[in-house]
């Protein structure tokens, strides 16, 4: 169980911020081809990383030629010592600091304070959290967790007088206090957004004047930058600057962009920090982490971060990308809890300016964490002892069905769980296993018996939830396919391997996937009813086994995509377009949207083929909070996300929720039932089957 604690006020603040951010970002990117720009940025960063040692050497030579001192630091302790030495030999008892996450990474403030040197943050957000003796909770907006009332209270305590809560007054106080200090402090410290090899320039991007003042006014200057920040040319830096402000804060330009090259009258020391980045650079799987430009877009759209904030979902760095950085610069043990907080929804990857596969890398990190720090016994038993062994898997569900009369009520849901397990079902009703599996129902139905089907044969893979909990979804999909003229074969009733892969148990995942792969290899087309299974069969699984799965991915297609690509005209023939008495809304399941890019296929099928008109809910693509075992590991987060989803459904006034994922159906239907909400939650296959013409039913 996680230690996560949810602050309702913070959750509300972050939700409002995220909504505003999305609007500002969309406006800032208007007229820009984001996909093209981020592809170029990713390619530029990869090319720069490939030449990292060469570019660092050139940067150092150019910076030295312009009068700067350049030092190298292997780790955070060495970087801190070098900074303290520079300040000490120049007699600086206090240092004015611009915002630097790398300084946070090395715990520079604590290090300097222990040596009698006072660090004074001059970025507004950093100053506020320093006064409150807190750590930043966001990489771009350090004090995002504090309200204006909180800031007024903090300022009043510092000044010893009442302070108004109005933002202009708070900014004026900060400006007066910080400028007075900057002009009296002997040393200035900055980070860097980029280092330019061709001319030795340090690029600093800020929205406040403090960065420019700190880097010019104090007579002693120190720069701390991590080694992946170096790029070859000013043109490369300009590409970064086109994306950074737009993706970070929804601005076309930030207020201040400083290019700092020559030392001038002030001695400047530039410290290049490795701190295990060379190890990341040498790792072919994780190297792409170093593309990160710290725009924090991934935080701004992360469902788990929006619920928990940067105190819970953080070590020093936050969120999914922070999990990956933490594993390397602070250790696997420090990243373990964070890795468990990633939902794996892939939303961050759609917004990442550098096209980093954050969610996939977190899964790869879980594998390393399990290998090197251990994993919970119940997960090893579930993934290695049950899911990877189909006979054991089937036997477990047979036992559950035998006990069904004792476990469930007449409504087909489990009775309320006793304390201490109440936290797992307090926010949703949990279904009992179905009386009969889909495979048994299908084999008795005669739906697959036509060996001379006019449209050929289709193999259906339904996944665990449909097989054992929602066989009606599988039966409806089979009815639609039969009405369209297809003969139907069943893939084995076994786990696809995704839960094991997602949990960081690749051997179990590979074992499950390989057994399925052999069983469906001869199939011409495999239609899936679960986006997560589609992801595994068509993408993650082939990556696990390599060439053994050659050609298999091309055969895998989700039910909605199959209908949109192959059978829209056929659906028009076999479906009746009856008016829908209640409005229909649609939940965009995470893998279906962000990994498979298939939600438009569902929308097209629902609206065009059936006559439905979809009424969109707010943030229709935000995760519902199920995410497989996540809702068992972190029920508080799962509950909070589900509550948001149900409120969004209520606001539409819809009587039916359509979706493509059985896991989302379990979560949302169970949540609606627990709240007594009279809303039908239906899989796309069910909505199509309900509209089959009588002659095709």
XYZ file of C-alpha atoms in Angstrom, residues 128-581:
454
model
C 8.564 31.209 -1.201
C 9.288 27.510 -0.629
C 12.663 28.402 0.897
C 10.952 30.716 3.386
C 8.523 27.890 4.185
C 11.438 25.415 4.524
C 9.918 23.212 1.836
C 11.142 21.657 -1.401
C 9.828 22.625 -4.847
C 6.799 20.614 -5.967
C 7.044 21.356 -9.699
C 10.072 21.737 -11.946
C 8.856 24.987 -13.536
C 6.530 26.380 -10.852
C 8.109 25.439 -7.511
C 5.342 26.838 -5.297
C 2.348 25.617 -7.289
C 1.008 23.896 -4.163
C 0.630 27.186 -2.256
C -2.282 29.625 -2.508
C -2.029 33.404 -2.424
C -3.282 33.221 1.165
C -0.433 30.872 2.011
C 2.060 33.241 0.379
C 0.638 36.248 2.221
C 0.995 34.361 5.500
C 4.607 33.439 4.690
C 5.493 37.013 3.734
C 3.774 38.430 6.824
C 5.828 36.136 9.034
C 9.051 37.269 7.341
C 8.225 40.982 7.404
C 6.537 41.039 10.796
C 3.488 42.894 9.491
C 0.155 42.127 7.789
C 0.385 41.468 4.058
C -2.550 41.692 1.610
C -3.461 38.564 -0.382
C -3.684 40.365 -3.739
C -1.189 39.034 -6.285
C 0.142 42.464 -7.413
C 0.925 43.349 -3.795
C 2.670 40.015 -3.207
C 4.773 40.402 -6.361
C 5.730 43.954 -5.381
C 6.886 42.800 -1.939
C 8.934 39.987 -3.456
C 10.526 42.316 -6.010
C 11.494 44.842 -3.366
C 12.911 42.258 -0.986
C 14.802 40.226 -3.569
C 16.236 43.104 -5.601
C 17.620 44.670 -2.457
C 19.430 41.427 -1.660
C 20.700 40.804 -5.192
C 22.415 44.208 -5.272
C 24.242 43.547 -2.007
C 25.260 39.886 -2.387
C 28.773 39.123 -3.575
C 28.034 35.978 -5.616
C 25.409 34.865 -8.089
C 24.456 31.300 -9.035
C 22.454 30.122 -12.057
C 21.594 26.898 -13.821
C 21.319 26.482 -17.570
C 18.649 25.480 -20.047
C 21.268 24.772 -22.692
C 25.007 25.000 -23.342
C 26.172 25.878 -26.858
C 29.343 24.111 -27.972
C 30.188 26.396 -30.909
C 30.614 29.531 -28.787
C 30.698 28.459 -25.139
C 27.391 30.235 -24.391
C 25.136 29.437 -21.442
C 21.428 29.885 -22.214
C 19.118 30.852 -19.367
C 15.328 31.038 -19.811
C 13.230 32.718 -17.103
C 9.991 34.617 -16.625
C 11.353 36.887 -13.930
C 14.083 39.488 -14.013
C 15.941 37.773 -11.187
C 17.810 35.412 -13.505
C 19.287 38.221 -15.532
C 20.128 40.248 -12.422
C 21.750 37.305 -10.649
C 23.841 36.492 -13.722
C 25.117 40.072 -14.165
C 25.128 42.088 -10.905
C 27.101 40.074 -8.309
C 30.878 40.263 -8.876
C 31.328 36.466 -8.607
C 29.403 34.190 -10.942
C 28.805 30.418 -10.762
C 26.943 28.244 -13.286
C 25.945 24.639 -12.585
C 24.796 22.620 -15.613
C 24.363 18.901 -16.240
C 26.288 17.418 -19.137
C 23.298 16.495 -21.331
C 22.441 20.201 -21.763
C 25.135 20.743 -24.398
C 24.001 21.203 -28.032
C 26.174 21.869 -31.081
C 25.034 25.265 -32.378
C 22.895 28.321 -31.752
C 20.482 27.012 -34.384
C 20.004 23.875 -32.298
C 19.401 25.998 -29.220
C 16.844 28.043 -31.158
C 14.887 24.855 -31.919
C 14.771 24.098 -28.208
C 13.579 27.639 -27.497
C 10.709 27.273 -29.989
C 9.285 24.414 -27.939
C 10.312 25.039 -24.339
C 8.084 28.020 -23.435
C 5.122 26.817 -25.501
C 5.168 23.371 -23.929
C 6.158 24.454 -20.419
C 3.852 27.381 -19.680
C 1.813 28.010 -22.829
C 3.855 31.077 -23.766
C 5.168 31.831 -27.238
C 8.244 33.364 -25.596
C 9.375 33.587 -22.012
C 10.027 37.036 -20.595
C 13.814 36.693 -20.509
C 16.149 34.624 -22.671
C 19.787 35.255 -21.775
C 22.814 34.169 -23.811
C 25.855 34.350 -21.540
C 29.249 33.806 -23.118
C 32.114 36.145 -22.207
C 33.080 36.568 -18.562
C 33.547 40.341 -18.845
C 34.647 42.004 -15.619
C 33.156 39.266 -13.449
C 34.950 35.945 -13.035
C 32.577 33.134 -13.967
C 32.995 29.476 -13.059
C 30.992 26.916 -15.040
C 30.651 23.483 -13.443
C 29.633 20.583 -15.680
C 27.910 17.898 -13.631
C 27.778 14.228 -14.583
C 26.125 12.589 -11.549
C 25.504 9.232 -13.284
C 24.427 10.759 -16.586
C 27.307 9.022 -18.330
C 25.754 5.757 -17.149
C 22.381 6.741 -18.609
C 24.149 7.758 -21.800
C 25.697 4.295 -22.072
C 22.353 2.534 -21.553
C 20.580 1.885 -24.879
C 17.172 1.579 -23.208
C 17.260 4.619 -20.934
C 19.446 6.996 -22.928
C 16.409 8.876 -24.254
C 15.733 10.152 -20.706
C 18.539 12.649 -21.347
C 16.538 14.273 -24.142
C 14.396 15.894 -21.430
C 14.365 19.710 -21.576
C 12.564 20.050 -18.197
C 9.462 21.661 -19.683
C 7.296 19.703 -17.190
C 4.466 19.219 -19.688
C 4.384 15.593 -18.530
C 3.599 16.766 -14.979
C 0.959 19.192 -16.177
C -1.085 16.406 -17.781
C -0.247 13.475 -15.467
C -3.418 12.220 -13.714
C -1.505 10.879 -10.707
C 0.505 14.100 -10.275
C -2.687 16.172 -10.478
C -4.130 14.174 -7.583
C -1.009 13.889 -5.408
C 1.172 16.870 -6.300
C 4.927 17.121 -6.101
C 5.304 16.270 -2.428
C 3.972 12.738 -2.747
C 4.900 11.964 -6.368
C 8.516 13.086 -6.070
C 11.912 12.522 -4.570
C 13.629 15.639 -5.882
C 12.356 15.365 -9.442
C 8.638 14.752 -9.919
C 6.287 12.532 -11.846
C 7.113 9.902 -14.454
C 10.201 11.617 -15.862
C 11.269 12.350 -12.294
C 10.954 8.651 -11.487
C 13.424 7.833 -14.257
C 15.913 10.560 -13.308
C 15.680 9.645 -9.634
C 16.554 6.015 -10.342
C 19.882 7.064 -11.783
C 20.930 10.153 -9.839
C 19.568 9.148 -6.411
C 19.150 5.373 -6.651
C 16.613 2.638 -7.347
C 15.348 2.527 -3.762
C 14.454 6.213 -3.908
C 12.556 5.712 -7.173
C 10.680 2.558 -6.150
C 7.615 4.210 -4.640
C 7.468 6.723 -7.498
C 7.567 3.963 -10.108
C 4.461 2.478 -8.503
C 2.606 5.795 -8.825
C 2.831 5.864 -12.625
C -0.523 4.804 -14.083
C 1.063 3.816 -17.384
C -1.609 5.791 -19.239
C 0.930 7.143 -21.792
C -0.683 10.602 -21.729
C 2.651 12.210 -20.863
C 4.172 10.810 -24.046
C 1.674 12.705 -26.205
C 2.821 15.986 -24.651
C 6.556 15.377 -24.245
C 8.570 17.916 -26.250
C 11.351 15.367 -26.815
C 9.214 12.270 -27.568
C 10.485 10.348 -24.549
C 8.607 7.072 -24.008
C 8.156 7.823 -20.327
C 5.528 5.196 -19.480
C 7.362 2.422 -21.336
C 10.596 3.358 -19.580
C 8.903 3.277 -16.172
C 7.834 -0.296 -16.952
C 11.440 -1.133 -17.864
C 12.549 0.531 -14.625
C 10.124 -1.612 -12.593
C 11.870 -4.652 -14.026
C 15.240 -3.410 -12.733
C 13.763 -2.454 -9.383
C 12.264 -5.941 -8.963
C 15.556 -7.584 -9.899
C 17.747 -5.440 -7.667
C 15.544 -4.485 -4.702
C 12.931 -7.247 -4.643
C 9.176 -7.274 -5.182
C 6.123 -8.012 -3.013
C 5.397 -11.710 -2.509
C 1.763 -11.364 -3.606
C 2.830 -9.904 -6.942
C 5.345 -12.663 -7.569
C 2.691 -15.249 -6.798
C 0.089 -13.509 -8.978
C 2.302 -12.868 -11.990
C 4.684 -15.822 -11.898
C 2.542 -18.442 -10.186
C -0.896 -17.745 -11.680
C -1.060 -15.495 -14.742
C 1.900 -17.098 -16.516
C 0.411 -20.591 -16.029
C -2.905 -20.969 -17.890
C -3.990 -24.157 -16.055
C -3.461 -22.478 -12.671
C -5.104 -19.300 -13.972
C -8.206 -21.217 -15.089
C -8.310 -23.247 -11.863
C -8.249 -20.055 -9.774
C -11.274 -18.683 -11.594
C -13.076 -22.033 -11.406
C -12.655 -21.887 -7.645
C -13.955 -18.313 -7.616
C -17.051 -19.366 -9.571
C -17.675 -22.229 -7.166
C -17.609 -19.727 -4.319
C -19.714 -17.192 -6.208
C -22.969 -17.848 -4.313
C -21.185 -17.165 -1.039
C -19.304 -14.094 -2.252
C -21.923 -12.198 -4.227
C -25.440 -10.953 -3.940
C -28.255 -11.499 -6.429
C -27.100 -8.459 -8.406
C -23.855 -10.163 -9.455
C -21.599 -7.926 -7.371
C -19.432 -8.946 -4.452
C -20.823 -8.234 -1.021
C -19.116 -5.357 0.783
C -15.625 -6.323 1.834
C -14.811 -6.363 5.567
C -12.306 -4.086 7.257
C -9.372 -3.713 6.458
C -10.227 -4.442 2.818
C -13.041 -1.882 2.670
C -10.694 0.655 1.037
C -10.718 -1.480 -2.118
C -14.471 -1.398 -2.700
C -15.657 1.701 -0.848
C -15.652 3.729 -4.076
C -16.887 1.109 -6.536
C -18.939 -2.049 -6.538
C -16.784 -5.015 -7.551
C -18.303 -7.630 -9.878
C -18.276 -11.305 -8.998
C -16.998 -13.724 -11.647
C -19.644 -14.557 -14.229
C -21.560 -17.818 -13.818
C -20.065 -19.100 -17.070
C -16.980 -18.061 -19.007
C -17.201 -16.509 -22.423
C -15.485 -19.544 -23.958
C -18.123 -21.903 -22.576
C -20.996 -19.680 -23.663
C -19.525 -19.208 -27.126
C -18.845 -22.891 -27.699
C -22.466 -23.711 -26.874
C -23.908 -20.858 -28.946
C -23.143 -22.105 -32.437
C -21.812 -18.653 -33.400
C -18.519 -20.076 -34.610
C -19.772 -23.074 -36.548
C -20.055 -21.598 -40.042
C -17.068 -22.977 -41.981
C -18.140 -21.322 -45.251
C -18.585 -17.770 -44.028
C -18.776 -15.301 -46.902
C -16.252 -12.875 -45.414
C -13.729 -15.436 -44.183
C -12.759 -16.245 -40.596
C -11.829 -13.983 -37.682
C -10.101 -14.985 -34.462
C -11.380 -13.207 -31.348
C -9.155 -12.621 -28.348
C -11.307 -11.308 -25.510
C -8.872 -10.982 -22.573
C -9.261 -12.009 -18.938
C -12.004 -9.596 -17.874
C -14.335 -10.485 -20.730
C -13.591 -14.202 -20.372
C -14.308 -14.325 -16.645
C -16.407 -11.262 -15.744
C -18.110 -9.817 -18.826
C -18.779 -12.698 -21.268
C -21.726 -10.736 -22.660
C -19.286 -8.330 -24.308
C -17.613 -11.198 -26.139
C -20.940 -12.675 -27.187
C -22.102 -9.317 -28.550
C -18.877 -8.866 -30.515
C -19.297 -12.348 -31.976
C -22.902 -11.599 -32.946
C -21.831 -8.434 -34.794
C -19.035 -10.240 -36.637
C -21.351 -13.113 -37.590
C -23.962 -10.642 -38.868
C -21.279 -9.120 -41.078
C -20.584 -12.528 -42.622
C -17.520 -13.750 -40.703
C -16.814 -17.159 -39.279
C -15.358 -16.912 -35.785
C -12.546 -18.763 -34.028
C -11.485 -18.249 -30.437
C -7.983 -17.524 -29.232
C -7.084 -19.438 -26.057
C -8.575 -18.139 -22.824
C -5.275 -17.044 -21.318
C -3.619 -13.878 -20.031
C -1.917 -11.845 -22.762
C 1.009 -11.090 -20.438
C 0.498 -7.351 -20.058
C -0.154 -7.316 -16.276
C 3.157 -9.110 -15.736
C 5.035 -6.843 -18.152
C 3.512 -3.735 -16.582
C 4.476 -4.913 -13.107
C 8.103 -5.455 -14.122
C 8.021 -9.255 -14.502
C 9.183 -9.737 -18.103
C 9.856 -13.478 -17.861
C 6.271 -14.140 -16.810
C 5.019 -11.776 -19.502
C 7.125 -13.481 -22.161
C 5.887 -16.913 -21.096
C 2.233 -15.833 -21.359
C 2.764 -14.047 -24.652
C 4.706 -16.877 -26.306
C 1.951 -19.399 -25.593
C -0.645 -17.099 -27.126
C 1.609 -16.240 -30.034
C 1.912 -19.873 -31.054
C -1.838 -20.377 -30.772
C -2.799 -17.413 -32.987
C 0.119 -17.441 -35.416
C -1.949 -19.160 -38.117
C -4.847 -16.686 -37.779
C -5.344 -14.221 -40.590
C -6.868 -11.506 -38.374
C -7.113 -11.328 -34.577
C -9.766 -8.929 -33.271
C -9.326 -7.873 -29.646
C -11.874 -6.500 -27.197
C -9.429 -4.882 -24.778
C -7.024 -2.065 -25.756
C -4.499 -3.249 -23.183
C -4.464 -6.722 -24.712
C -4.155 -5.109 -28.157
C -1.139 -3.172 -26.895
C 0.457 -6.364 -25.619
C -0.306 -8.606 -28.592
C 0.567 -6.047 -31.239
C 3.316 -3.960 -29.646
C 4.802 -4.835 -26.250
C 4.788 -8.598 -26.802
C 6.670 -8.531 -30.116
C 9.211 -6.216 -28.467
C 9.713 -8.849 -25.746
C 10.348 -11.813 -28.032
C 11.891 -10.080 -31.044
C 12.019 -11.873 -34.387
C 9.948 -14.805 -33.133
C 6.862 -12.597 -33.455
C 7.655 -11.396 -36.986
C 4.490 -10.508 -38.866
C 2.181 -11.133 -35.915
C 1.643 -7.483 -35.011
C 0.087 -6.794 -38.418
C -2.666 -9.308 -37.666
C -3.777 -7.695 -34.390
C -6.535 -5.097 -34.478
C -8.981 -3.728 -31.935
C -12.697 -4.297 -32.426
C -13.433 -0.616 -33.069
C -10.565 -0.197 -35.536
C -11.636 -3.308 -37.416
C -15.151 -1.956 -37.756
C -13.977 1.498 -38.836
C -11.389 0.291 -41.335
C -13.125 -2.761 -42.770
C -16.829 -2.712 -42.070
C -18.374 0.768 -41.902
C -20.474 0.028 -44.959
C -21.260 -3.417 -43.653
C -22.409 -1.974 -40.344
C -24.727 0.414 -42.142
C -26.291 -2.671 -43.726
C -26.772 -4.755 -40.577
C -27.479 -2.036 -37.994
C -30.569 0.044 -37.506
C -30.154 3.743 -36.632
C -32.640 4.097 -33.844
C -32.806 7.410 -31.981
C -31.044 7.224 -28.645
C -33.443 8.280 -25.852
